[in-house]
Short mmCIF file of C-alpha atoms in Angstrom, two decimals:
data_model
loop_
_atom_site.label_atom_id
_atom_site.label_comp_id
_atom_site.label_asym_id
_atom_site.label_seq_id
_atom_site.Cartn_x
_atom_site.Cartn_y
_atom_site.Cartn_z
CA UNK T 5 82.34 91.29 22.17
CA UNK T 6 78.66 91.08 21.94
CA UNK T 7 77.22 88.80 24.57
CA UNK T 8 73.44 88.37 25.01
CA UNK T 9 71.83 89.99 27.84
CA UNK T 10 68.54 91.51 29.03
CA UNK T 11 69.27 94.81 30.62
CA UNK T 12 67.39 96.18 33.44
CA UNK T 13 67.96 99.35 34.57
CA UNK T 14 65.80 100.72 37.60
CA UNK T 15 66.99 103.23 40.64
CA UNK T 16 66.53 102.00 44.51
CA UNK T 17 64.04 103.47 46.65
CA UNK T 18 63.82 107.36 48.36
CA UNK T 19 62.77 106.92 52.21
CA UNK T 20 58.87 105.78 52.21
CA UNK T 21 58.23 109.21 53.81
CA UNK T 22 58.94 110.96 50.93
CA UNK T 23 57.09 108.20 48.79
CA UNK T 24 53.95 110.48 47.49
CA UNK T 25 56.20 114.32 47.77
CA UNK T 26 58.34 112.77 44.66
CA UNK T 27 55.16 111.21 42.53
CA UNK T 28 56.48 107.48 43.65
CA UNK T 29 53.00 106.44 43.97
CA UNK T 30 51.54 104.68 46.62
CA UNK T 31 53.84 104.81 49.83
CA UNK T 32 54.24 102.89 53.02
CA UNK T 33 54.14 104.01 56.35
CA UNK T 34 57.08 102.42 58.39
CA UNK T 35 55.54 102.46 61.61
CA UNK T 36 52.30 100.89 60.45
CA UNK T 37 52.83 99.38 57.23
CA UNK T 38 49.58 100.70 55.23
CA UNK T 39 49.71 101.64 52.40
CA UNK T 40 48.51 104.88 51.13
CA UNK T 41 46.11 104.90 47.73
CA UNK T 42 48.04 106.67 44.63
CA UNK T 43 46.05 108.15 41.86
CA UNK T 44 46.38 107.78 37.94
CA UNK T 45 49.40 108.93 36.63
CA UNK T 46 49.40 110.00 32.86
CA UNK T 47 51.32 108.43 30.30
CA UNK T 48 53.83 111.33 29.59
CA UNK T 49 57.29 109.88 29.44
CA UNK T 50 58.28 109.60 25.38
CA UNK T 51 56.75 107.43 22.20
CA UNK T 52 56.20 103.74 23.70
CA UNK T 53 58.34 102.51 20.74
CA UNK T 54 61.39 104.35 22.21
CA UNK T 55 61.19 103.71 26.24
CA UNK T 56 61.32 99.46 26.11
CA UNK T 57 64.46 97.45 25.56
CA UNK T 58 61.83 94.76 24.66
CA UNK T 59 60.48 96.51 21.31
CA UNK T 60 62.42 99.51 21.04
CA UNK T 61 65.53 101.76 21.57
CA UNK T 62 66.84 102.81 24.63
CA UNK T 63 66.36 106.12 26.04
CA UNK T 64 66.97 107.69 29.35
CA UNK T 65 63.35 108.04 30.34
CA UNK T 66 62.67 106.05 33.90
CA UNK T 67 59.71 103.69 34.52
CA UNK T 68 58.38 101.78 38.08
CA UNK T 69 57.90 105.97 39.90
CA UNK T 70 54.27 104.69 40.32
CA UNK T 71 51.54 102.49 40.59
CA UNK T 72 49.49 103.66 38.00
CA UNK T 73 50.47 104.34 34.05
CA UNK T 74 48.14 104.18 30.46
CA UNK T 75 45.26 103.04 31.99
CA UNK T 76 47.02 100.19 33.80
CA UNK T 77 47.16 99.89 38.10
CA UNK T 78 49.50 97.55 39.55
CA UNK T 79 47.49 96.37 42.57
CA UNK T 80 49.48 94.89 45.43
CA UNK T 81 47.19 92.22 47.17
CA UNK T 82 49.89 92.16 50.04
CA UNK T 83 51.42 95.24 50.55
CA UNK T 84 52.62 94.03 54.23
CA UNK T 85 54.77 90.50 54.65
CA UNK T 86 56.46 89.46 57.54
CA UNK T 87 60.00 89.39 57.74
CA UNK T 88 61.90 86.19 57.83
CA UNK T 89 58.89 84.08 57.40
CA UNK T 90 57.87 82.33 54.21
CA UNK T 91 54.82 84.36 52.53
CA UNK T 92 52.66 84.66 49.61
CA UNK T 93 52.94 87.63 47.72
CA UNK T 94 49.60 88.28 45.59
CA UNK T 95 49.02 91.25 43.32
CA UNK T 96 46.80 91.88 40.31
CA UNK T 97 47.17 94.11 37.03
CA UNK T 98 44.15 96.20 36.31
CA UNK T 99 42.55 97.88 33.69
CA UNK T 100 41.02 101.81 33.12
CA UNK T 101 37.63 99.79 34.09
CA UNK T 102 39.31 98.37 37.00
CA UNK T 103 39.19 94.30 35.48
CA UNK T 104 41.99 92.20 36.70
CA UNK T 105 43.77 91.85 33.08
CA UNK T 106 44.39 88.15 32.34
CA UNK T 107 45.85 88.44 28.81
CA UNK T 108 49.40 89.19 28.24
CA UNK T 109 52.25 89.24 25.93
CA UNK T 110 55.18 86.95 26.30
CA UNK T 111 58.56 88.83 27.11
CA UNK T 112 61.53 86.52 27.41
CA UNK T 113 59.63 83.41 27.83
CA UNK T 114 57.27 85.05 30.63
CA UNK T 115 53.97 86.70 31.04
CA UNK T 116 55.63 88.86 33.46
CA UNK T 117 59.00 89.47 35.27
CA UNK T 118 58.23 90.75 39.06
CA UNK T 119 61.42 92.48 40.52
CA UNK T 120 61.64 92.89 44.30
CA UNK T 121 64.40 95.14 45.82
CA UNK T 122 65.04 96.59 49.76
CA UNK T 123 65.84 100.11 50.27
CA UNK T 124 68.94 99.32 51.25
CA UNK T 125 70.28 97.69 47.89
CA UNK T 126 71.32 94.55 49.90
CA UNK T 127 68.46 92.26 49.30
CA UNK T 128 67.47 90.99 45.42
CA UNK T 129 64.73 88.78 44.11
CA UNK T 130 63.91 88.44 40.34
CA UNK T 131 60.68 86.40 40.73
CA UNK T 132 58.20 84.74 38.22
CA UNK T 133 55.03 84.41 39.50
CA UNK T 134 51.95 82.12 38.12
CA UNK T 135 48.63 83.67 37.33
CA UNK T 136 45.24 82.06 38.26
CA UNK T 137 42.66 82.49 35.78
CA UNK T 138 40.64 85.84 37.50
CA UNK T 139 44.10 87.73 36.88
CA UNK T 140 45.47 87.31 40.21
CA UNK T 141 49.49 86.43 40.49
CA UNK T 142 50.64 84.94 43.51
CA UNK T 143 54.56 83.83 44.36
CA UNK T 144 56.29 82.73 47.68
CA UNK T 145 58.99 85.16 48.77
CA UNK T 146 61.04 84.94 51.78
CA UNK T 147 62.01 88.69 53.07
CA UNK T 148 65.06 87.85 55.16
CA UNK T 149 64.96 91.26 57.36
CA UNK T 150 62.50 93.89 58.07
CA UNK T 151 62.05 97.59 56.25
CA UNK T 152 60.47 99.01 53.27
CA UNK T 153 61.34 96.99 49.69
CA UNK T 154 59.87 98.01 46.17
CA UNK T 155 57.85 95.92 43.92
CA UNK T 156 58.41 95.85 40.19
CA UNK T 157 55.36 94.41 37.57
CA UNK T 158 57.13 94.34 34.32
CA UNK T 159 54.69 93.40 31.85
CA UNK T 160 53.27 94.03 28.22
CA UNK T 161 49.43 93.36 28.15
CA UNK T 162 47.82 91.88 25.13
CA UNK T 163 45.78 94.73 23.88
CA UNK T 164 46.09 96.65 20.52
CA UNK T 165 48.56 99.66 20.58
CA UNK T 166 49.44 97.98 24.56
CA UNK T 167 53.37 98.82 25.19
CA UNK T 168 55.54 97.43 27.33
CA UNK T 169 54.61 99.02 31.16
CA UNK T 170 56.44 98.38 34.69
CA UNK T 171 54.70 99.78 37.68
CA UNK T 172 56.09 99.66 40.78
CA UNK T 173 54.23 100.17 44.51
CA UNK T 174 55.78 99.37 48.10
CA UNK T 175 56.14 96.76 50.42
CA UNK T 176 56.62 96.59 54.37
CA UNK T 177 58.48 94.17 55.97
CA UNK T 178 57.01 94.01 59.92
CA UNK T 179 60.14 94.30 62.46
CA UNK T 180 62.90 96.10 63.64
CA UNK T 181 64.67 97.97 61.21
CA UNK T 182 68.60 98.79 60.56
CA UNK T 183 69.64 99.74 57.02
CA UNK T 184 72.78 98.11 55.75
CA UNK T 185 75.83 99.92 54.61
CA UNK T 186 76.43 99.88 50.44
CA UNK T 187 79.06 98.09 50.08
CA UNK T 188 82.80 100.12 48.38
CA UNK T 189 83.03 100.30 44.71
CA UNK T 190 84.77 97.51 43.22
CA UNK T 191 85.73 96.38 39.99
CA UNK T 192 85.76 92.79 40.55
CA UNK T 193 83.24 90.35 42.64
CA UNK T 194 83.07 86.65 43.71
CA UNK T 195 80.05 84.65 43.97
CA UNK T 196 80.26 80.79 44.81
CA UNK T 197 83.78 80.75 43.45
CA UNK T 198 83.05 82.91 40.63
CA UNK T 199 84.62 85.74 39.72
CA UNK T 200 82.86 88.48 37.83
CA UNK T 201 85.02 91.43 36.47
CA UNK T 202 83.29 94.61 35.80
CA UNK T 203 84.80 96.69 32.54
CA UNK T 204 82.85 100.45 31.27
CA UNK T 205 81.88 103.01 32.98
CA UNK T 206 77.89 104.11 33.74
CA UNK T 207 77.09 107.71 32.17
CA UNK T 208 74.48 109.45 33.11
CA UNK T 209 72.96 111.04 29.95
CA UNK T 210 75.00 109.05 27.73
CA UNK T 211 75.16 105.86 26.09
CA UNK T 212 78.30 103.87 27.77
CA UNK T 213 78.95 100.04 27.04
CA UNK T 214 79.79 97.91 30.33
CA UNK T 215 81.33 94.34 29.55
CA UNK T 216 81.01 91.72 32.73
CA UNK T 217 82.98 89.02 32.51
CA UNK T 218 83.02 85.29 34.32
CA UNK T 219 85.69 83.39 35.61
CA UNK T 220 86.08 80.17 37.72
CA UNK T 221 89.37 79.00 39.16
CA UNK T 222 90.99 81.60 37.13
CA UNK T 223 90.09 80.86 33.59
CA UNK T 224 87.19 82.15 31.60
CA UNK T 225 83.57 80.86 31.70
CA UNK T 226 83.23 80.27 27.97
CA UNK T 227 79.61 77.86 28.15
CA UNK T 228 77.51 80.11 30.09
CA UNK T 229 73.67 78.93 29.77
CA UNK T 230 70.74 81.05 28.58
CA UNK T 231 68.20 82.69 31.36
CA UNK T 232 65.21 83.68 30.43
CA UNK T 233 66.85 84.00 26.43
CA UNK T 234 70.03 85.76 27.68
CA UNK T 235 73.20 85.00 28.81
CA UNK T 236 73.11 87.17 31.80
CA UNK T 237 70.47 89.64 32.98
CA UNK T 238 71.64 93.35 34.17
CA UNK T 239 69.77 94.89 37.06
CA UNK T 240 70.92 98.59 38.31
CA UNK T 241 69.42 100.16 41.44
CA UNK T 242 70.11 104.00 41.78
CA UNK T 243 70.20 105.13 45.51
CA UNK T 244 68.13 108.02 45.73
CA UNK T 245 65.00 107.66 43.99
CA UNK T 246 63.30 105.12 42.40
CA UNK T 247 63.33 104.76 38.52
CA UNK T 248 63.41 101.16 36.30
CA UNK T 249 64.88 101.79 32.52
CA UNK T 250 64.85 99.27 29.63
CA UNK T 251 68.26 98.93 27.68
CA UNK T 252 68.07 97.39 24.20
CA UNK T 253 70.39 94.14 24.44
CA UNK T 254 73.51 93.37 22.53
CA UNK T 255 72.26 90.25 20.19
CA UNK T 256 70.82 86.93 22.14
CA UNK T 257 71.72 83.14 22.14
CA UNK T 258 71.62 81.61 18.66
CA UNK T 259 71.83 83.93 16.98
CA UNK T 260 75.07 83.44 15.19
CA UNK T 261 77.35 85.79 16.70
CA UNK T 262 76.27 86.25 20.59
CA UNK T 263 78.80 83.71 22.35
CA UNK T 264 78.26 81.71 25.93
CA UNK T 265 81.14 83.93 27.52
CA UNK T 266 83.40 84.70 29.39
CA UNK T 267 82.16 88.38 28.62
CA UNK T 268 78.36 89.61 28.69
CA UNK T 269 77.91 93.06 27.34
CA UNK T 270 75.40 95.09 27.02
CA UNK T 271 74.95 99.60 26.58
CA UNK T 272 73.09 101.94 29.37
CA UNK T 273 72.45 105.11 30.25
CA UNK T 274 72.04 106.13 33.42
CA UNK T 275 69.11 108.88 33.74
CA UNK T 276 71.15 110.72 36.19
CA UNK T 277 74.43 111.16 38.22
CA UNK T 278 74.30 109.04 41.42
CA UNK T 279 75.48 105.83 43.24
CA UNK T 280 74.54 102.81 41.41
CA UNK T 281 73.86 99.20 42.64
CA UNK T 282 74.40 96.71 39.99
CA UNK T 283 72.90 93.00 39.80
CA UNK T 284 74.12 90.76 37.29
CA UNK T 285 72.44 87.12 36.51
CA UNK T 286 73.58 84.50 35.33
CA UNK T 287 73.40 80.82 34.60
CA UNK T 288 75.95 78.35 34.38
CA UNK T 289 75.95 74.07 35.73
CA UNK T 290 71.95 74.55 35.96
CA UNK T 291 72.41 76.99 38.54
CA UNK T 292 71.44 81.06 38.35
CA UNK T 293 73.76 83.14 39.96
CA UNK T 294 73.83 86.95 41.24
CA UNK T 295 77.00 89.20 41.21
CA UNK T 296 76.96 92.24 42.52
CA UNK T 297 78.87 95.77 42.18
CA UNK T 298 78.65 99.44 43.49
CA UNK T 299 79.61 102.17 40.80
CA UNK T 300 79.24 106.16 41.05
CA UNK T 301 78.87 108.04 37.95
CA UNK T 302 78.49 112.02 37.37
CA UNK T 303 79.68 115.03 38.79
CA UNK T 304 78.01 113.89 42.41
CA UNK T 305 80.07 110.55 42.82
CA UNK T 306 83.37 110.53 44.59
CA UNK T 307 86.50 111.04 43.25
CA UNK T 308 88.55 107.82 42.47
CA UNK T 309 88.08 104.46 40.65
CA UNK T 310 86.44 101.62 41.36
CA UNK T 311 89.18 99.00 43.28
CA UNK T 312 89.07 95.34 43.19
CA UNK T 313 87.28 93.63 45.61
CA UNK T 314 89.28 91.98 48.51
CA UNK T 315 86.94 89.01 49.35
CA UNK T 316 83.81 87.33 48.48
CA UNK T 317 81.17 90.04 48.68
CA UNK T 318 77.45 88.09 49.67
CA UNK T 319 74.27 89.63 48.52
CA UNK T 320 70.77 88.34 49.64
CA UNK T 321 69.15 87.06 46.01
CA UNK T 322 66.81 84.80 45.22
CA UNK T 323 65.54 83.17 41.45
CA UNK T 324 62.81 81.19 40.38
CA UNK T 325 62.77 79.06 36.93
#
């Protein structure tokens, strides 16, 4: 069945003290919260027409290691919030000259898509900030605990020959900090009385289609509503290090054949063997949900397969429209 979705796939965070050792880019400190500068990174991952599910094919390649990429700097305004208090998160897009860019292309109805993750794969934002005139975006976020998240710009300026970029830098959370377990592998997941059944398998190196599929009360959810010019928005989170890869969608609302559910499907590739943290959005009565699963893949997961869930699994996420 092809469903329309916009597929995200980008790996959760390495420990900030091994930030700069792996080429992440500008790392936190956890006792203090600075941040430490990053230098230009050069453009060598593959042809831009091949590494962005927004204009191109999918490949394997990952995106969001660092701050810096083609001439472009993601630069976080406020790389320290504190936990549980509402805050203003600010951060600009620069140029090679160091200008604040204030010209972009539209991706999915938006300027840019900001993606904010903890390095515990428990907490989720997918945030669309507004941009003041001098180039400087600004959003309210809420970080409900302390730690070390990851910041995701994923943007395509308006230049000629500009491709589609994400850059990615850290955030610090001020407080005490205890990691959360990842929760078991499971096949199915419940959200506000939805259930969301997970079908496919993850591959690293190789293409592998994954079908999600919504339910409520037991029978299909056949009018989902379009987000953002999808049915349903994937997000996966790798735990290890920290990597963001477009996936080319399967077709889009309107288009003739793409249908409103129950299923949303969509093909990835994971860049590696590892644990995976999936994030699926969607939309249904006005309202954006966020269903979540855990799912090895490669030689380095565990042995079994994934089980279904025995109760209603709660992840921290937040949306703005």
């Amino acid at each position: 069945m092809n469903t329309g979705v916009k597929i995200t796939v980008f790996a959760a965070a390495l420990a900030a003290t091994f930030g700069t050792a792996y080429g992440v880019g500008a790392a936190i400190d956890p006792a203090t919260g600075d941040q430490e500068p990053a230098a230009h990174v050069k453009h060598d991952r593959p042809a831009p027409s091949g590494r962005s599910g927004h204009s191109g094919h999918a490949n394997t390649a990952p995106a969001g290691l660092q701050i810096s990429e083609a001439g472009y700097t993601l630069d976080l305004k406020t790389p320290r919030l504190t936990a549980g208090e509402g805050s203003e998160l600010r951060f600009a897009i620069r140029d090679q000259d160091g200008r604040q860019v204030t010209s972009f292309r539209r991706e999915h109805g938006k300027e840019l898509h900001l993606i904010l993750a903890s390095r515990d794969l428990v907490t989720y934002r997918h945030l669309h900030p507004t941009r003041a005139a001098d180039g400087t975006w600004s959003t309210p976020v809420d970080l409900p605990a302390a730690g070390t998240y990851r910041v995701f710009a994923d943007f395509t300026p308006d230049a000629e020959d500009a491709t589609n970029l994400t850059l990615g830098a850290d955030l610090a959370a001020s407080g005490s900090y205890k990691a959360a377990a990842l929760p078991e592998p499971a096949a199915t997941t419940t959200i506000d009385g939805y259930t969301v059944t997970l079908n496919g398998a993850l591959r690293p190196g190789k293409a592998g289609g994954l079908t999600l599929s919504v339910s409520r009360d037991g029978r299909p959810v056949t009018d989902l509503e379009p987000y953002l010019g999808a049915y349903g928005h994937l997000v996966a989170l790798r735990s290890g290090d920290l990597a963001y890869l477009h996936v080319h969608p399967h077709g889009e609302p309107g288009d003739g054949t793409t249908k409103p559910g129950p299923g949303i499907s969509f093909t990835a590739t994971a860049p590696s063997a590892g644990t995976y943290r999936l994030f699926l959005d969607f939309k249904h009565n006005g309202t954006v949900r966020t269903a979540a699963f855990t799912v090895h893949t490669g030689e380095s997961a565990p042995s079994g397969t994934p089980k279904p869930a025995t109760g209603e699994e709660h992840t921290d996420s937040d949306h703005q429209h």
